[in-house]
mmCIF file of C-alpha atoms in Angstrom:
data_model
loop_
_atom_site.group_PDB
_atom_site.id
_atom_site.type_symbol
_atom_site.label_atom_id
_atom_site.label_comp_id
_atom_site.label_asym_id
_atom_site.label_seq_id
_atom_site.Cartn_x
_atom_site.Cartn_y
_atom_site.Cartn_z
ATOM 1 C CA UNK A 82 -0.084 -0.046 0.031
ATOM 2 C CA UNK A 83 1.339 3.565 -0.861
ATOM 3 C CA UNK A 84 2.470 5.605 2.159
ATOM 4 C CA UNK A 85 1.155 9.136 0.779
ATOM 5 C CA UNK A 86 -2.152 10.663 2.143
ATOM 6 C CA UNK A 87 -4.067 12.119 -0.174
ATOM 7 C CA UNK A 88 -6.616 14.958 1.382
ATOM 8 C CA UNK A 89 -9.615 14.582 -0.415
ATOM 9 C CA UNK A 90 -13.016 16.183 -0.099
ATOM 10 C CA UNK A 91 -15.743 14.528 2.036
ATOM 11 C CA UNK A 92 -19.180 14.786 1.271
ATOM 12 C CA UNK A 93 -22.573 14.335 3.295
ATOM 13 C CA UNK A 94 -25.877 12.108 2.272
ATOM 14 C CA UNK A 95 -27.527 12.812 5.072
ATOM 15 C CA UNK A 96 -27.664 14.852 8.277
ATOM 16 C CA UNK A 97 -25.477 12.251 10.011
ATOM 17 C CA UNK A 98 -23.531 10.693 7.417
ATOM 18 C CA UNK A 99 -20.386 11.387 5.738
ATOM 19 C CA UNK A 100 -18.787 9.914 2.585
ATOM 20 C CA UNK A 101 -14.889 9.667 1.369
ATOM 21 C CA UNK A 102 -14.182 8.600 -2.142
ATOM 22 C CA UNK A 103 -11.189 6.097 -2.162
ATOM 23 C CA UNK A 104 -10.455 6.848 -5.889
ATOM 24 C CA UNK A 105 -7.778 3.852 -6.419
ATOM 25 C CA UNK A 106 -7.177 0.934 -3.912
ATOM 26 C CA UNK A 107 -4.085 0.368 -1.648
ATOM 27 C CA UNK A 108 -3.863 4.349 -1.275
ATOM 28 C CA UNK A 109 -4.300 6.205 2.046
ATOM 29 C CA UNK A 110 -7.047 8.929 1.993
ATOM 30 C CA UNK A 111 -7.794 11.468 4.861
ATOM 31 C CA UNK A 112 -10.309 13.624 5.644
ATOM 32 C CA UNK A 113 -10.834 16.628 8.064
ATOM 33 C CA UNK A 114 -14.154 16.442 9.807
ATOM 34 C CA UNK A 115 -15.601 16.135 13.294
ATOM 35 C CA UNK A 116 -16.835 12.925 14.786
ATOM 36 C CA UNK A 117 -18.319 13.297 17.973
ATOM 37 C CA UNK A 118 -18.524 10.154 20.596
ATOM 38 C CA UNK A 119 -21.020 7.461 19.513
ATOM 39 C CA UNK A 120 -21.866 4.346 17.506
ATOM 40 C CA UNK A 121 -21.081 4.488 13.365
ATOM 41 C CA UNK A 122 -21.912 2.411 10.642
ATOM 42 C CA UNK A 123 -19.486 2.337 7.997
ATOM 43 C CA UNK A 124 -20.660 1.307 4.255
ATOM 44 C CA UNK A 125 -18.773 0.914 0.846
ATOM 45 C CA UNK A 126 -19.569 -1.421 -2.283
ATOM 46 C CA UNK A 127 -19.906 -5.287 -1.476
ATOM 47 C CA UNK A 128 -16.811 -7.244 -2.410
ATOM 48 C CA UNK A 129 -14.426 -4.572 -1.176
ATOM 49 C CA UNK A 130 -13.002 -4.236 1.922
ATOM 50 C CA UNK A 131 -12.698 -0.683 3.156
ATOM 51 C CA UNK A 132 -10.293 0.285 6.421
ATOM 52 C CA UNK A 133 -11.451 3.594 8.267
ATOM 53 C CA UNK A 134 -9.373 5.026 10.783
ATOM 54 C CA UNK A 135 -10.772 7.112 13.054
ATOM 55 C CA UNK A 136 -7.809 9.421 14.398
ATOM 56 C CA UNK A 137 -8.369 12.115 17.596
ATOM 57 C CA UNK A 138 -5.243 13.866 16.109
ATOM 58 C CA UNK A 139 -2.815 13.611 13.433
ATOM 59 C CA UNK A 140 -1.150 10.731 15.313
ATOM 60 C CA UNK A 141 -3.336 9.120 17.478
ATOM 61 C CA UNK A 142 -5.896 6.254 16.091
ATOM 62 C CA UNK A 143 -8.838 5.828 18.315
ATOM 63 C CA UNK A 144 -10.773 3.100 16.523
ATOM 64 C CA UNK A 145 -10.410 1.095 13.342
ATOM 65 C CA UNK A 146 -13.089 -0.321 11.193
ATOM 66 C CA UNK A 147 -13.146 -2.773 8.561
ATOM 67 C CA UNK A 148 -16.048 -3.603 6.401
ATOM 68 C CA UNK A 149 -17.129 -7.200 5.989
ATOM 69 C CA UNK A 150 -19.825 -8.215 3.087
ATOM 70 C CA UNK A 151 -19.679 -4.303 2.941
ATOM 71 C CA UNK A 152 -20.752 -2.939 6.287
ATOM 72 C CA UNK A 153 -19.257 -2.816 9.656
ATOM 73 C CA UNK A 154 -20.409 -0.994 13.109
ATOM 74 C CA UNK A 155 -18.031 0.399 15.610
ATOM 75 C CA UNK A 156 -18.178 2.141 18.936
ATOM 76 C CA UNK A 157 -16.223 5.778 18.874
ATOM 77 C CA UNK A 158 -15.228 6.091 22.465
ATOM 78 C CA UNK A 159 -13.337 9.470 21.864
ATOM 79 C CA UNK A 160 -14.124 12.316 20.060
ATOM 80 C CA UNK A 161 -12.154 12.252 16.505
ATOM 81 C CA UNK A 162 -11.168 15.062 14.160
ATOM 82 C CA UNK A 163 -10.102 13.129 11.095
ATOM 83 C CA UNK A 164 -10.307 10.031 9.080
ATOM 84 C CA UNK A 165 -8.050 8.034 6.868
ATOM 85 C CA UNK A 166 -9.518 5.379 4.635
ATOM 86 C CA UNK A 167 -7.951 2.608 2.105
ATOM 87 C CA UNK A 168 -9.690 -0.066 0.282
ATOM 88 C CA UNK A 169 -8.452 -3.294 -0.870
ATOM 89 C CA UNK A 170 -9.341 -3.180 -4.385
ATOM 90 C CA UNK A 171 -12.029 -0.937 -6.814
ATOM 91 C CA UNK A 172 -11.856 2.948 -8.117
ATOM 92 C CA UNK A 173 -13.998 5.683 -7.239
ATOM 93 C CA UNK A 174 -14.985 3.703 -3.957
ATOM 94 C CA UNK A 175 -17.654 5.643 -1.854
ATOM 95 C CA UNK A 176 -17.038 4.843 1.458
ATOM 96 C CA UNK A 177 -19.752 6.342 3.663
ATOM 97 C CA UNK A 178 -19.885 6.838 7.752
ATOM 98 C CA UNK A 179 -23.025 7.433 9.407
ATOM 99 C CA UNK A 180 -23.792 8.117 13.071
ATOM 100 C CA UNK A 181 -26.281 5.745 13.961
ATOM 101 C CA UNK A 182 -26.362 6.815 17.760
ATOM 102 C CA UNK A 183 -24.934 9.011 19.975
ATOM 103 C CA UNK A 184 -23.585 8.509 23.507
ATOM 104 C CA UNK A 185 -25.683 9.189 26.631
ATOM 105 C CA UNK A 186 -24.273 9.508 30.022
ATOM 106 C CA UNK A 187 -25.726 7.037 32.782
ATOM 107 C CA UNK A 188 -27.806 9.251 35.374
ATOM 108 C CA UNK A 189 -29.505 6.510 37.105
ATOM 109 C CA UNK A 190 -29.992 7.504 40.921
ATOM 110 C CA UNK A 191 -28.398 5.609 43.611
ATOM 111 C CA UNK A 192 -30.733 2.460 44.575
ATOM 112 C CA UNK A 193 -31.902 2.073 48.198
ATOM 113 C CA UNK A 194 -32.063 -0.871 50.667
ATOM 114 C CA UNK A 195 -34.081 -3.782 49.579
ATOM 115 C CA UNK A 196 -37.822 -3.931 50.985
ATOM 116 C CA UNK A 197 -39.331 -7.308 51.363
ATOM 117 C CA UNK A 198 -42.798 -7.729 51.867
ATOM 118 C CA UNK A 199 -44.702 -10.804 52.916
ATOM 119 C CA UNK A 200 -48.112 -9.592 54.487
ATOM 120 C CA UNK A 201 -51.077 -8.258 53.021
ATOM 121 C CA UNK A 202 -50.776 -4.481 53.979
ATOM 122 C CA UNK A 203 -50.662 -0.463 53.005
ATOM 123 C CA UNK A 204 -47.118 0.146 52.549
ATOM 124 C CA UNK A 205 -46.320 3.794 54.015
ATOM 125 C CA UNK A 206 -42.684 3.747 52.727
ATOM 126 C CA UNK A 207 -41.426 6.753 50.780
ATOM 127 C CA UNK A 208 -38.236 7.257 48.494
ATOM 128 C CA UNK A 209 -36.176 10.498 47.462
ATOM 129 C CA UNK A 210 -37.796 10.098 43.694
ATOM 130 C CA UNK A 211 -41.169 8.839 45.090
ATOM 131 C CA UNK A 212 -40.724 5.926 43.261
ATOM 132 C CA UNK A 213 -39.485 2.208 43.749
ATOM 133 C CA UNK A 214 -38.462 -0.956 41.169
ATOM 134 C CA UNK A 215 -40.890 -3.459 42.245
ATOM 135 C CA UNK A 216 -40.720 -7.493 41.527
ATOM 136 C CA UNK A 217 -44.019 -9.274 42.380
ATOM 137 C CA UNK A 218 -44.063 -12.957 42.948
ATOM 138 C CA UNK A 219 -47.418 -15.048 42.898
ATOM 139 C CA UNK A 220 -47.944 -18.097 45.366
ATOM 140 C CA UNK A 221 -47.038 -21.606 44.054
ATOM 141 C CA UNK A 222 -49.802 -24.202 43.382
ATOM 142 C CA UNK A 223 -50.280 -27.300 45.491
ATOM 143 C CA UNK A 224 -49.099 -30.576 44.208
ATOM 144 C CA UNK A 225 -51.203 -33.604 42.999
ATOM 145 C CA UNK A 226 -52.207 -36.014 46.107
ATOM 146 C CA UNK A 227 -51.166 -39.618 46.092
ATOM 147 C CA UNK A 228 -53.105 -42.102 44.211
ATOM 148 C CA UNK A 229 -51.025 -45.105 43.754
ATOM 149 C CA UNK A 230 -49.763 -44.347 40.169
ATOM 150 C CA UNK A 231 -48.488 -41.052 38.882
ATOM 151 C CA UNK A 232 -48.712 -37.304 40.046
ATOM 152 C CA UNK A 233 -47.687 -34.015 39.197
ATOM 153 C CA UNK A 234 -46.675 -30.680 40.763
ATOM 154 C CA UNK A 235 -48.044 -27.458 41.026
ATOM 155 C CA UNK A 236 -46.862 -24.679 39.104
ATOM 156 C CA UNK A 237 -45.028 -21.865 40.591
ATOM 157 C CA UNK A 238 -46.082 -18.160 40.616
ATOM 158 C CA UNK A 239 -45.730 -15.744 38.004
ATOM 159 C CA UNK A 240 -43.001 -13.100 38.684
ATOM 160 C CA UNK A 241 -43.907 -9.186 37.341
ATOM 161 C CA UNK A 242 -41.740 -6.313 37.544
ATOM 162 C CA UNK A 243 -42.357 -2.690 37.107
ATOM 163 C CA UNK A 244 -42.503 0.774 38.582
ATOM 164 C CA UNK A 245 -44.487 1.618 41.666
ATOM 165 C CA UNK A 246 -45.096 5.188 43.204
ATOM 166 C CA UNK A 247 -44.309 5.142 46.900
ATOM 167 C CA UNK A 248 -46.458 7.993 48.115
ATOM 168 C CA UNK A 249 -47.312 6.481 51.459
ATOM 169 C CA UNK A 250 -50.287 4.429 50.669
ATOM 170 C CA UNK A 251 -49.108 1.457 48.348
ATOM 171 C CA UNK A 252 -51.567 -1.389 48.370
ATOM 172 C CA UNK A 253 -49.736 -4.789 48.502
ATOM 173 C CA UNK A 254 -51.963 -8.178 48.252
ATOM 174 C CA UNK A 255 -49.764 -11.241 49.216
ATOM 175 C CA UNK A 256 -51.227 -14.429 47.402
ATOM 176 C CA UNK A 257 -51.610 -17.831 49.701
ATOM 177 C CA UNK A 258 -49.796 -21.040 48.659
ATOM 178 C CA UNK A 259 -52.206 -23.679 47.198
ATOM 179 C CA UNK A 260 -52.877 -26.938 49.331
ATOM 180 C CA UNK A 261 -51.883 -29.917 48.184
ATOM 181 C CA UNK A 262 -54.258 -32.431 46.980
ATOM 182 C CA UNK A 263 -55.494 -35.450 49.598
ATOM 183 C CA UNK A 264 -53.999 -39.022 49.798
ATOM 184 C CA UNK A 265 -55.619 -41.647 47.526
ATOM 185 C CA UNK A 266 -59.340 -42.692 48.496
ATOM 186 C CA UNK A 267 -61.050 -45.646 48.607
ATOM 187 C CA UNK A 268 -61.241 -45.987 44.518
ATOM 188 C CA UNK A 269 -57.414 -45.523 44.851
ATOM 189 C CA UNK A 270 -57.536 -41.887 43.125
ATOM 190 C CA UNK A 271 -55.981 -38.842 44.790
ATOM 191 C CA UNK A 272 -57.001 -35.097 44.033
ATOM 192 C CA UNK A 273 -56.209 -32.280 42.888
ATOM 193 C CA UNK A 274 -54.210 -29.230 44.660
ATOM 194 C CA UNK A 275 -55.536 -25.434 44.861
ATOM 195 C CA UNK A 276 -53.671 -23.149 42.818
ATOM 196 C CA UNK A 277 -51.565 -20.229 44.170
ATOM 197 C CA UNK A 278 -52.996 -16.861 44.722
ATOM 198 C CA UNK A 279 -52.592 -13.525 43.067
ATOM 199 C CA UNK A 280 -50.061 -11.032 44.778
ATOM 200 C CA UNK A 281 -50.476 -7.292 43.720
ATOM 201 C CA UNK A 282 -48.320 -4.257 44.359
ATOM 202 C CA UNK A 283 -49.880 -1.215 43.300
ATOM 203 C CA UNK A 284 -51.095 -1.991 39.372
ATOM 204 C CA UNK A 285 -48.498 -4.982 39.032
ATOM 205 C CA UNK A 286 -50.238 -8.419 39.209
ATOM 206 C CA UNK A 287 -48.338 -11.884 39.512
ATOM 207 C CA UNK A 288 -50.758 -14.630 39.170
ATOM 208 C CA UNK A 289 -50.319 -17.637 41.070
ATOM 209 C CA UNK A 290 -49.221 -21.385 40.123
ATOM 210 C CA UNK A 291 -51.665 -23.849 38.781
ATOM 211 C CA UNK A 292 -52.323 -26.699 40.715
ATOM 212 C CA UNK A 293 -50.654 -30.007 39.878
ATOM 213 C CA UNK A 294 -53.316 -32.009 37.732
ATOM 214 C CA UNK A 295 -53.537 -35.419 36.883
ATOM 215 C CA UNK A 296 -51.135 -36.605 33.977
ATOM 216 C CA UNK A 297 -48.862 -39.229 33.102
ATOM 217 C CA UNK A 298 -46.233 -38.128 30.398
ATOM 218 C CA UNK A 299 -47.222 -34.470 29.914
ATOM 219 C CA UNK A 300 -46.388 -31.649 32.176
ATOM 220 C CA UNK A 301 -47.779 -30.735 35.394
ATOM 221 C CA UNK A 302 -49.489 -27.402 37.003
ATOM 222 C CA UNK A 303 -49.824 -24.547 34.608
ATOM 223 C CA UNK A 304 -46.823 -21.657 35.521
ATOM 224 C CA UNK A 305 -48.115 -18.744 37.041
ATOM 225 C CA UNK A 306 -48.269 -15.418 34.953
ATOM 226 C CA UNK A 307 -46.335 -13.492 33.471
ATOM 227 C CA UNK A 308 -43.301 -16.208 33.009
ATOM 228 C CA UNK A 309 -43.928 -18.640 35.936
ATOM 229 C CA UNK A 310 -42.392 -22.348 35.875
ATOM 230 C CA UNK A 311 -44.331 -25.252 35.267
ATOM 231 C CA UNK A 312 -44.902 -28.006 37.522
ATOM 232 C CA UNK A 313 -43.312 -31.625 36.494
ATOM 233 C CA UNK A 314 -45.094 -34.561 35.328
ATOM 234 C CA UNK A 315 -45.183 -37.625 36.504
ATOM 235 C CA UNK A 316 -41.658 -38.215 34.942
ATOM 236 C CA UNK A 317 -40.454 -34.495 35.005
ATOM 237 C CA UNK A 318 -38.954 -31.990 37.138
ATOM 238 C CA UNK A 319 -40.246 -28.561 37.907
ATOM 239 C CA UNK A 320 -39.081 -25.669 35.538
ATOM 240 C CA UNK A 321 -38.090 -22.135 36.881
ATOM 241 C CA UNK A 322 -39.602 -18.782 35.846
ATOM 242 C CA UNK A 323 -38.185 -16.277 33.421
ATOM 243 C CA UNK A 324 -35.880 -14.067 35.381
ATOM 244 C CA UNK A 325 -36.644 -10.138 36.098
ATOM 245 C CA UNK A 326 -34.930 -7.165 37.295
ATOM 246 C CA UNK A 327 -32.028 -9.064 38.936
ATOM 247 C CA UNK A 328 -30.389 -6.266 40.376
ATOM 248 C CA UNK A 329 -33.707 -5.896 42.705
ATOM 249 C CA UNK A 330 -33.731 -9.605 43.807
ATOM 250 C CA UNK A 331 -31.636 -12.059 42.068
ATOM 251 C CA UNK A 332 -33.305 -15.710 41.419
ATOM 252 C CA UNK A 333 -36.481 -17.187 40.233
ATOM 253 C CA UNK A 334 -39.409 -19.098 41.146
ATOM 254 C CA UNK A 335 -39.712 -23.178 40.534
ATOM 255 C CA UNK A 336 -42.520 -25.543 40.016
ATOM 256 C CA UNK A 337 -43.004 -28.760 42.004
ATOM 257 C CA UNK A 338 -41.697 -32.217 40.841
ATOM 258 C CA UNK A 339 -43.981 -35.092 39.573
ATOM 259 C CA UNK A 340 -43.811 -38.846 40.978
ATOM 260 C CA UNK A 341 -44.887 -41.852 39.981
ATOM 261 C CA UNK A 342 -45.247 -45.459 41.319
ATOM 262 C CA UNK A 343 -43.988 -45.428 45.180
ATOM 263 C CA UNK A 344 -41.908 -43.568 47.406
ATOM 264 C CA UNK A 345 -38.721 -44.090 45.907
ATOM 265 C CA UNK A 346 -39.612 -42.577 42.521
ATOM 266 C CA UNK A 347 -40.475 -38.568 42.765
ATOM 267 C CA UNK A 348 -38.426 -36.017 40.939
ATOM 268 C CA UNK A 349 -36.694 -32.929 42.160
ATOM 269 C CA UNK A 350 -38.786 -29.260 42.259
ATOM 270 C CA UNK A 351 -37.291 -26.487 40.241
ATOM 271 C CA UNK A 352 -34.676 -24.429 42.278
ATOM 272 C CA UNK A 353 -34.934 -20.483 41.321
ATOM 273 C CA UNK A 354 -33.602 -18.940 44.349
ATOM 274 C CA UNK A 355 -36.684 -17.040 45.278
ATOM 275 C CA UNK A 356 -38.853 -20.009 45.763
ATOM 276 C CA UNK A 357 -37.739 -23.776 45.539
ATOM 277 C CA UNK A 358 -40.339 -26.395 44.207
ATOM 278 C CA UNK A 359 -40.896 -28.923 46.076
ATOM 279 C CA UNK A 360 -39.613 -32.544 45.610
ATOM 280 C CA UNK A 361 -41.517 -35.618 44.564
ATOM 281 C CA UNK A 362 -40.948 -38.155 47.567
ATOM 282 C CA UNK A 363 -37.838 -39.934 46.762
ATOM 283 C CA UNK A 364 -35.683 -41.324 49.741
ATOM 284 C CA UNK A 365 -32.849 -42.685 47.947
ATOM 285 C CA UNK A 366 -32.319 -39.618 45.619
ATOM 286 C CA UNK A 367 -33.064 -37.002 48.714
ATOM 287 C CA UNK A 368 -35.998 -35.632 47.654
ATOM 288 C CA UNK A 369 -37.987 -35.558 50.891
ATOM 289 C CA UNK A 370 -39.306 -32.165 51.081
ATOM 290 C CA UNK A 371 -42.457 -32.278 48.828
ATOM 291 C CA UNK A 372 -43.577 -28.748 49.994
ATOM 292 C CA UNK A 373 -42.608 -25.523 48.311
ATOM 293 C CA UNK A 374 -39.761 -23.463 50.014
ATOM 294 C CA UNK A 375 -38.991 -19.804 49.956
ATOM 295 C CA UNK A 376 -41.641 -18.003 47.847
ATOM 296 C CA UNK A 377 -43.749 -18.424 44.764
ATOM 297 C CA UNK A 378 -42.346 -22.489 44.271
ATOM 298 C CA UNK A 379 -44.819 -25.103 43.673
ATOM 299 C CA UNK A 380 -45.459 -28.046 45.574
ATOM 300 C CA UNK A 381 -44.628 -31.391 44.674
ATOM 301 C CA UNK A 382 -47.105 -34.695 43.690
ATOM 302 C CA UNK A 383 -46.869 -37.481 45.623
ATOM 303 C CA UNK A 384 -47.782 -40.821 45.093
ATOM 304 C CA UNK A 385 -48.963 -42.103 48.480
ATOM 305 C CA UNK A 386 -49.700 -39.366 50.674
ATOM 306 C CA UNK A 387 -51.045 -35.831 50.800
ATOM 307 C CA UNK A 388 -49.260 -33.537 47.904
ATOM 308 C CA UNK A 389 -46.858 -30.924 48.537
ATOM 309 C CA UNK A 390 -48.091 -27.300 49.421
ATOM 310 C CA UNK A 391 -46.934 -24.427 47.611
ATOM 311 C CA UNK A 392 -45.292 -21.455 48.998
ATOM 312 C CA UNK A 393 -46.945 -17.891 49.591
ATOM 313 C CA UNK A 394 -46.022 -14.980 47.258
ATOM 314 C CA UNK A 395 -43.921 -11.924 48.066
ATOM 315 C CA UNK A 396 -43.000 -8.327 46.842
ATOM 316 C CA UNK A 397 -39.641 -6.565 46.845
ATOM 317 C CA UNK A 398 -39.389 -2.878 46.442
ATOM 318 C CA UNK A 399 -35.859 -1.264 45.428
ATOM 319 C CA UNK A 400 -36.386 2.559 46.486
ATOM 320 C CA UNK A 401 -34.735 4.923 44.446
#
């Protein structure tokens, strides 16, 4: 490549676009023009590899952009006053540099201490801005009772997120966990449990998980909305909810595991961190706690006894 630098005119194809023309390949061209901090898209004809150097002065390269299939996107983190460009082939190649987005500064206020609410109440707390980030967890569903065969776990509570106003009168409703179904009756058929209750914080609602329902090879109790975990079927483990706002409260809720056959044939519940689903009874595998733990977990199905109970809901607030 030639070492000469040819200053050339730079043209504009739009309010945020600038174009430099590389008349000949393997020749270095320079254009003096301001390039602010931001994200840029560099484009040229397909089949031509163009290299664009963003410089903050005559001797300092801040960013190098090399096109792939005619385009590339790069971040310019320091304001520049010129570009230098060259191509590997072609003549009179237009190289267009477009400002895609400008950089803005982070101005998020400092977050306060986590508030955990487990009882229905009117929350009277306030904050500097008058608002809080909220994670709202519905209650888990109860597991199916023992029927001498196949049983399913309850679904976990949904996990909703949003912003609530802290004006001294925030209405909080905490959902109750669903009860497990009863053990086998005279017909050797267990009963279904109860669904978990909904949890609300202001206008944000997380619905409870569904009760473990009679299945054989399918899924268990329905997931609470939004984004809860399903209960496990007879041969399945409970699943975890979709993570939200992990900087407020890390973790998820888990559905309860199902079970089949006998006391040593259960499956574990989903372990979400906020609430763990109960495990179908299996002494050999160590899944003996059929009740959900934490918040929003689904109860396990049980082959011979009462199904596991789901755990209640919770509201987490992060004032700011």
